[in-house]
Coordinates of C-alpha atoms and ligand atoms in Angstrom, one line a residue:
M169 CA 14.0 17.0 -22.8
R170 CA 16.5 19.9 -23.2
S171 CA 15.5 20.6 -26.7
A172 CA 11.9 20.3 -26.1
I173 CA 12.2 23.0 -23.4
E174 CA 14.4 25.3 -25.6
A175 CA 12.3 25.0 -28.5
A176 CA 9.2 26.0 -26.7
R177 CA 8.0 29.6 -27.3
H178 CA 5.1 29.7 -24.8
P179 CA 5.7 26.9 -22.2
V180 CA 3.7 26.3 -19.1
L181 CA 5.2 24.6 -16.1
T182 CA 2.7 22.8 -13.7
T183 CA 2.4 20.4 -10.9
H184 CA 0.0 18.5 -8.7
I185 CA -2.9 19.7 -6.8
N186 CA -1.7 21.1 -3.4
A187 CA 1.7 21.8 -4.6
D188 CA 4.3 20.5 -2.1
G189 CA 7.9 21.7 -1.7
D190 CA 8.9 19.3 -4.3
G191 CA 6.5 20.6 -7.1
A192 CA 6.9 24.2 -6.1
G193 CA 10.7 24.2 -5.8
S194 CA 11.0 22.2 -9.3
E195 CA 8.7 24.7 -10.8
V196 CA 10.8 27.6 -9.7
A197 CA 14.2 26.0 -10.4
L198 CA 13.2 25.1 -13.9
A199 CA 11.4 28.4 -14.7
L200 CA 14.7 30.5 -13.7
Y201 CA 16.6 27.9 -15.7
M202 CA 14.5 28.3 -18.9
E203 CA 14.8 32.1 -18.5
R204 CA 18.5 31.9 -18.7
Q205 CA 18.1 29.9 -21.8
G206 CA 15.9 32.8 -23.3
V207 CA 12.4 31.3 -22.8
K208 CA 9.9 32.8 -20.4
P209 CA 7.7 30.1 -18.9
A210 CA 4.3 30.6 -17.1
I211 CA 3.8 28.8 -13.8
V212 CA 0.1 27.6 -13.9
N213 CA -1.2 25.3 -11.2
P214 CA -4.6 23.6 -10.3
T215 CA -4.5 25.0 -6.9
P216 CA -2.8 28.2 -5.4
F217 CA 1.0 28.3 -5.2
P218 CA 1.6 27.7 -1.3
E219 CA 2.5 30.6 0.9
T220 CA 5.3 28.8 2.6
F221 CA 7.3 28.4 -0.9
K222 CA 6.6 31.9 -2.1
F223 CA 10.1 33.1 -1.0
L224 CA 11.7 31.2 -3.7
L225 CA 9.7 32.9 -6.4
Q226 CA 12.1 35.8 -7.1
H227 CA 10.2 38.1 -9.9
L228 CA 8.1 35.0 -11.0
T229 CA 4.3 35.3 -10.6
P230 CA 2.6 31.8 -10.5
W231 CA -1.2 31.7 -11.5
S232 CA -3.9 29.6 -10.7
C233 CA -5.5 27.9 -13.8
K234 CA -8.7 29.3 -12.7
A235 CA -7.4 33.1 -13.2
E236 CA -7.7 34.8 -16.4
E237 CA -3.8 35.1 -16.7
G238 CA -3.5 31.2 -16.0
R239 CA -6.4 30.4 -18.6
R240 CA -4.6 32.5 -21.1
A241 CA -1.2 30.9 -20.7
L242 CA -2.5 27.4 -21.0
E243 CA -4.5 28.3 -24.1
R244 CA -1.5 29.5 -25.9
A245 CA 0.9 27.0 -24.6
D246 CA 3.0 25.0 -27.1
L247 CA 4.5 23.0 -24.2
I248 CA 3.1 21.9 -20.9
V249 CA 5.8 20.5 -18.7
V250 CA 4.3 18.6 -15.8
L251 CA 6.4 18.3 -12.6
D252 CA 6.3 15.7 -9.7
T253 CA 3.5 13.7 -11.1
S254 CA 2.5 11.7 -14.3
E255 CA -1.1 11.1 -13.5
P256 CA -4.0 13.2 -15.1
S257 CA -6.1 12.9 -12.0
R258 CA -3.5 14.8 -9.9
L259 CA -3.4 17.5 -12.3
G260 CA -7.1 18.7 -11.4
D261 CA -8.5 21.3 -13.5
V262 CA -5.1 21.9 -15.5
Y263 CA -5.7 18.5 -17.1
P264 CA -8.6 19.3 -19.3
A265 CA -6.4 22.4 -20.8
T266 CA -3.6 20.0 -21.7
R267 CA -5.7 18.4 -24.6
G268 CA -4.0 18.4 -28.0
R269 CA -0.9 20.0 -26.4
R270 CA 2.9 18.6 -26.3
I271 CA 3.2 17.4 -22.6
A272 CA 6.7 16.7 -21.1
V273 CA 7.1 15.1 -17.8
I274 CA 9.8 15.1 -15.2
D275 CA 8.8 13.0 -12.2
H276 CA 9.9 10.3 -9.5
H277 CA 7.0 8.6 -9.0
P278 CA 6.6 5.0 -10.5
S279 CA 5.0 5.0 -13.7
T280 CA 1.2 3.6 -14.1
P281 CA -0.9 2.7 -17.0
Q282 CA -2.2 6.1 -16.6
S283 CA 1.1 8.1 -17.0
I284 CA 1.3 10.7 -19.4
G285 CA 4.2 12.6 -21.1
D286 CA 6.4 12.6 -24.3
P287 CA 9.3 13.4 -23.7
A288 CA 9.3 12.1 -20.1
I289 CA 12.2 11.8 -17.5
R290 CA 10.9 9.4 -15.0
D291 CA 13.0 7.9 -12.2
A292 CA 11.6 6.5 -9.1
S293 CA 15.0 6.1 -7.6
A294 CA 15.3 9.8 -7.4
C295 CA 14.6 11.3 -4.0
A296 CA 12.4 14.1 -5.4
T297 CA 11.8 15.8 -8.6
G298 CA 14.1 18.3 -7.8
E299 CA 17.0 15.8 -8.1
L300 CA 16.0 15.2 -11.7
I301 CA 15.8 19.0 -12.3
Y302 CA 19.3 19.3 -10.8
D303 CA 20.6 16.6 -13.5
L304 CA 18.9 18.6 -16.3
I305 CA 20.2 22.0 -15.1
A306 CA 23.1 21.9 -13.0
K307 CA 24.9 18.4 -13.1
P308 CA 28.5 19.2 -13.4
D309 CA 28.9 17.0 -16.5
A310 CA 25.6 18.6 -18.4
P311 CA 26.3 20.9 -21.1
N312 CA 26.5 24.5 -20.0
A313 CA 25.8 23.4 -16.3
S314 CA 25.5 26.0 -13.9
V315 CA 23.3 26.8 -11.1
S316 CA 22.3 30.4 -9.7
R317 CA 21.6 30.7 -5.9
P318 CA 18.1 31.0 -6.4
E319 CA 17.9 28.0 -8.7
A320 CA 19.9 26.3 -5.8
E321 CA 17.6 27.4 -3.1
A322 CA 14.4 26.0 -5.0
L323 CA 16.1 22.6 -5.5
Y324 CA 17.2 22.4 -1.9
V325 CA 13.6 23.0 -0.9
A326 CA 12.6 20.4 -3.1
I327 CA 14.9 18.0 -1.9
V328 CA 14.5 18.8 1.8
T329 CA 10.9 18.6 1.9
D330 CA 10.5 15.4 0.0
T331 CA 13.4 13.6 2.1
G332 CA 11.6 14.6 5.4
S333 CA 14.8 16.6 6.0
F334 CA 17.0 13.7 4.9
R335 CA 15.1 11.2 7.3
F336 CA 13.2 9.1 4.9
A337 CA 14.1 6.0 3.0
N338 CA 14.5 7.9 -0.4
T339 CA 17.6 9.8 1.0
T340 CA 20.8 8.5 -0.6
S341 CA 24.4 9.6 -0.8
R342 CA 23.7 11.1 -4.1
T343 CA 21.0 13.3 -2.2
H344 CA 23.6 14.8 0.0
E345 CA 26.1 15.1 -2.8
I346 CA 23.7 17.3 -4.8
C347 CA 22.8 19.2 -1.5
A348 CA 26.6 19.8 -1.0
N349 CA 26.7 21.5 -4.4
L350 CA 23.8 23.5 -3.7
L351 CA 25.4 24.6 -0.7
R352 CA 28.6 25.5 -2.9
A353 CA 26.2 27.5 -5.0
G354 CA 25.0 29.7 -2.0
V355 CA 22.4 27.8 -0.2
D356 CA 22.1 28.9 3.5
P357 CA 20.6 25.9 5.4
Q358 CA 19.7 27.7 8.3
E359 CA 17.7 30.3 6.3
M360 CA 16.1 27.5 4.4
Y361 CA 15.1 25.8 7.7
R362 CA 13.6 29.2 9.1
Q363 CA 11.8 29.7 6.2
L364 CA 10.2 26.2 5.8
Y365 CA 9.8 24.9 9.4
G366 CA 10.8 27.9 11.8
Q367 CA 7.6 30.1 11.4
V368 CA 4.8 27.9 12.5
T369 CA 1.5 30.1 12.3
D370 CA -1.3 29.9 15.2
E371 CA -3.5 28.1 12.6
R372 CA -1.0 25.4 11.9
L373 CA -0.3 25.1 15.8
E374 CA -4.1 24.9 16.5
L375 CA -4.5 22.3 13.9
L376 CA -1.6 20.1 15.1
R377 CA -3.3 20.3 18.6
R378 CA -6.5 18.9 17.0
A379 CA -4.4 16.4 15.0
L380 CA -2.6 15.1 18.1
S381 CA -6.1 14.7 20.2
S382 CA -7.6 12.7 17.3
L383 CA -4.6 10.3 17.1
E384 CA -5.4 6.8 17.6
R385 CA -3.6 3.6 17.8
D386 CA -5.4 0.5 16.5
P387 CA -6.0 -1.6 19.5
E388 CA -4.6 -4.7 17.8
W389 CA -2.6 -3.9 14.8
P390 CA 0.6 -1.7 14.5
L391 CA -1.3 1.1 12.8
A392 CA -2.1 4.5 14.0
S393 CA -4.3 7.3 12.4
I394 CA -5.2 11.0 12.8
T395 CA -8.7 12.3 11.6
L396 CA -9.4 15.8 10.7
R397 CA -12.9 17.1 10.2
R398 CA -14.3 20.2 8.3
Q399 CA -14.9 21.7 11.5
D400 CA -11.1 21.3 12.7
F401 CA -10.2 23.5 9.6
Q402 CA -13.0 26.0 9.9
E403 CA -12.3 26.6 13.4
S404 CA -8.5 26.7 13.3
R405 CA -8.7 28.5 10.0
A406 CA -5.9 26.2 8.9
A407 CA -5.3 25.6 5.1
S408 CA -4.3 22.3 3.2
A409 CA -0.7 23.4 3.5
D410 CA -0.8 23.5 7.2
L411 CA -1.2 19.8 6.9
E412 CA 2.4 19.2 5.8
G413 CA 4.1 16.8 7.7
I414 CA 1.2 16.2 10.3
V415 CA 0.9 12.4 9.5
E416 CA 4.6 12.0 10.8
H417 CA 3.1 12.2 14.3
A418 CA 1.3 9.1 13.6
R419 CA 4.1 7.5 12.1
Q420 CA 6.7 8.1 14.7
L421 CA 4.9 6.1 17.3
R422 CA 6.8 3.3 18.8
G423 CA 5.9 -0.2 17.1
V424 CA 3.8 1.7 14.4
E425 CA 4.2 0.1 10.7
I426 CA 1.5 2.2 9.0
A427 CA 0.2 5.5 9.5
A428 CA -2.9 7.1 8.0
L429 CA -4.1 10.7 8.1
F430 CA -7.9 11.1 7.1
R431 CA -9.1 14.6 6.1
E432 CA -12.7 15.5 5.5
L433 CA -12.7 17.9 2.3
P434 CA -15.2 20.9 2.1
D435 CA -17.3 18.7 -0.2
K436 CA -17.5 16.1 2.1
S437 CA -15.1 13.7 0.4
T438 CA -12.0 12.1 2.0
K439 CA -8.2 12.7 1.3
V440 CA -5.9 10.2 2.7
S441 CA -2.4 10.2 3.5
L442 CA -0.7 6.8 4.1
R443 CA 2.9 6.3 5.4
S444 CA 4.9 3.1 6.1
N445 CA 7.7 2.8 8.2
G446 CA 9.1 -0.6 6.9
E447 CA 7.9 -3.7 5.0
A448 CA 4.1 -2.6 4.2
D449 CA 3.6 -1.1 0.7
V450 CA 1.1 1.8 1.3
A451 CA 1.0 2.5 -2.4
A452 CA -0.8 -0.8 -2.9
I453 CA -3.1 0.2 -0.4
A454 CA -4.0 3.6 -1.9
R455 CA -4.2 2.0 -5.5
E456 CA -7.0 -0.4 -4.1
H457 CA -9.1 2.8 -3.5
G458 CA -7.8 4.6 -6.7
G459 CA -4.8 6.6 -5.5
G460 CA -1.3 5.9 -6.0
G461 CA 2.2 7.1 -4.8
H462 CA 5.4 5.6 -3.4
T463 CA 5.8 2.4 -1.4
K464 CA 6.3 4.4 1.8
A465 CA 4.3 7.4 1.1
A466 CA 1.2 7.4 -0.7
G467 CA -2.3 9.0 -0.9
V468 CA -5.9 8.8 -2.2
H469 CA -8.9 11.1 -2.6
I470 CA -12.0 9.1 -1.9
K471 CA -15.5 10.5 -3.1
G472 CA -17.1 8.8 0.0
P473 CA -17.8 10.3 3.4
L474 CA -15.1 10.4 6.2
E475 CA -16.1 7.7 8.5
A476 CA -16.9 5.1 5.8
S477 CA -13.6 5.9 3.9
R478 CA -11.6 5.6 7.1
A479 CA -13.1 2.3 7.9
E480 CA -12.4 1.0 4.2
V481 CA -9.0 2.2 4.3
L482 CA -8.1 1.1 7.9
A483 CA -9.5 -2.4 6.9
S484 CA -7.1 -2.6 3.8
A485 CA -4.3 -1.4 6.1
R486 CA -4.8 -4.3 8.5
L487 CA -5.1 -6.9 5.8
A488 CA -1.8 -5.6 4.3
L489 CA -0.1 -5.6 7.6
R490 CA -1.6 -9.4 8.1
K491 CA -0.2 -10.3 4.6
K492 CA 3.4 -9.3 5.7
G493 CA 3.1 -11.0 9.0
L494 CA 3.3 -7.6 10.8
G495 CA 1.3 -7.5 14.1
P496 CA -1.1 -7.8 15.8
T497 CA 0.7 -6.0 18.4
P498 CA 1.0 -7.5 22.1
P499 CA -1.0 -5.8 24.8
P500 CA 1.3 -3.1 26.6
N501 CA 1.4 -4.8 29.8
G502 CA 0.3 -8.3 29.0
D503 CA 2.5 -11.4 29.0
P504 CA 4.7 -10.9 25.8
E505 CA 5.1 -14.7 25.4
A506 CA 1.3 -15.4 25.3
A507 CA 0.7 -12.4 23.1
R508 CA 3.1 -13.2 20.4
G509 CA 0.7 -15.6 18.8
P510 CA 1.0 -17.7 15.8
Ligands
LIG884 P1 0.6 13.1 0.6 O1 -0.1 12.1 1.9 O2 -0.6 14.0 0.1 O3 1.7 13.7 1.0 O4 1.0 12.3 -0.7 C1 2.1 11.3 -0.7 C2 2.2 10.9 -1.9 O5 1.1 10.1 -2.3 C3 2.3 11.8 -3.0 O6 3.9 12.3 -3.1 C4 1.9 11.2 -4.1 O7 2.8 10.2 -4.8 C5 0.7 10.4 -3.6 N1 -0.6 10.8 -3.6 C6 -1.2 11.6 -3.0 N2 -2.4 11.8 -3.2 C7 -2.8 11.0 -4.3 C8 -3.9 10.6 -5.2 N3 -5.0 11.0 -4.9 N4 -3.7 9.7 -6.2 C9 -2.4 9.3 -6.6 N5 -1.4 9.6 -5.7 C10 -1.4 10.2 -4.7
LIG885 MN1 4.7 15.8 -4.5
LIG886 MN1 8.2 14.8 -5.1

C-alpha cells in the first residue's frame, strides 16, 4: 500500500456516500500524510463533505464528483484510494469514474463477493478505517512513522465516531492504545467533543424531536424503530448528516435487541439503518434486502417506498429474532411466568 501510494502522481482519495467521521477523518489523515511524502492527493467524494468534519481539513479542499474540479481530478487519477468501504454500490457516482483505474482499498468491513481493491488492506477486526490508516502512517514500528497533530485529530475523529465514543463492541484495548498515542500527538479530547457533539443545531434538534415522537416499540418483539419522512426533513430543514447517531435512541431502550431507522429519501426510496444489541446479526438482515455492513451496525438502501420497505425489513428482523430465540417480549405488567412462552 505504501509503495502504491508513494508512486502515485495524481492520486484521488474517496469514501462512501454520506461520508461519516471515519470516512472523512481517514481521508484527511491520509491526505496530510501523503503530502508529507511529496504527493498531492485530491479528495473527491460522491456526496458533499459534511460540515461537521470540515474543521479537520486544514488547507485541504474536498470536491464533490459532480463539481468540475472533482471530475477533472478523477479523469487524471492514476490511483484511486477508496476508504471505509469496498462496495461499488456505496461509491455512488464516483464508481463509474473508477473504470480502468488502479483502485486501492483500506477498509474495515467484512469482504463480500463485490469487494474491489488491489492493493487492499481489509481488516474487519479494526474498530475503524482510521485504525488501519494509523497503522499505515503512525504505528511506532512502521518505517518513518510519525503523526502530526492535524493527522492525529483526523484519526481520533474517525475512531471516536465509529466506536460511538468508545461504547460499541468494536472498542478494544488497541482502540484505547491508539487514542493514547493520538493524545500524545496533541489531540485535545474536549475540543474534539465540542466540535463533534457540542454544537447541536436547531435543525438537528427539530429532527431529533420528530425522530423521538416516531419511535415505536414492536408490541411483541424486542424491536424498536424510528421513521422519518421527507416532510420531516423539509420542515426541520435538517440534512442527512443530522441523522448521525439518532438510531441509538431506539437501540438504547430497555430490552431492545434490534433497532431500525427508516428514512424516506427525496426520490421516495428508503434508507434503512439497523443496529443490534447482542446476538442478532443485522448485516444478514441488510444483505437480504441488498445492503450490508457489520454484524451490529448495518444498512440498506431500498428502491421501494417507505411503508412497504419498513414492513419488509421489520418482518425480516422479527424472523431473525425468532431464529435466535430472542423474544417475544412479555407484556409490561403481565405475569412474567405466563408470558415467558415456550
Ligand atoms: P448507517 O446506518 O448508515 O450508519 O450504516 C451503518 C453501516 O452499515 C455502515 O458502516 C455500512 O457498513 C453499512 N451500510 C449502510 N448502508 C449500506 C448500504 N446501502 N449497503 C451496504 N452497506 C451499508
Ligand atoms: Mn463509514
Ligand atoms: Mn468505518
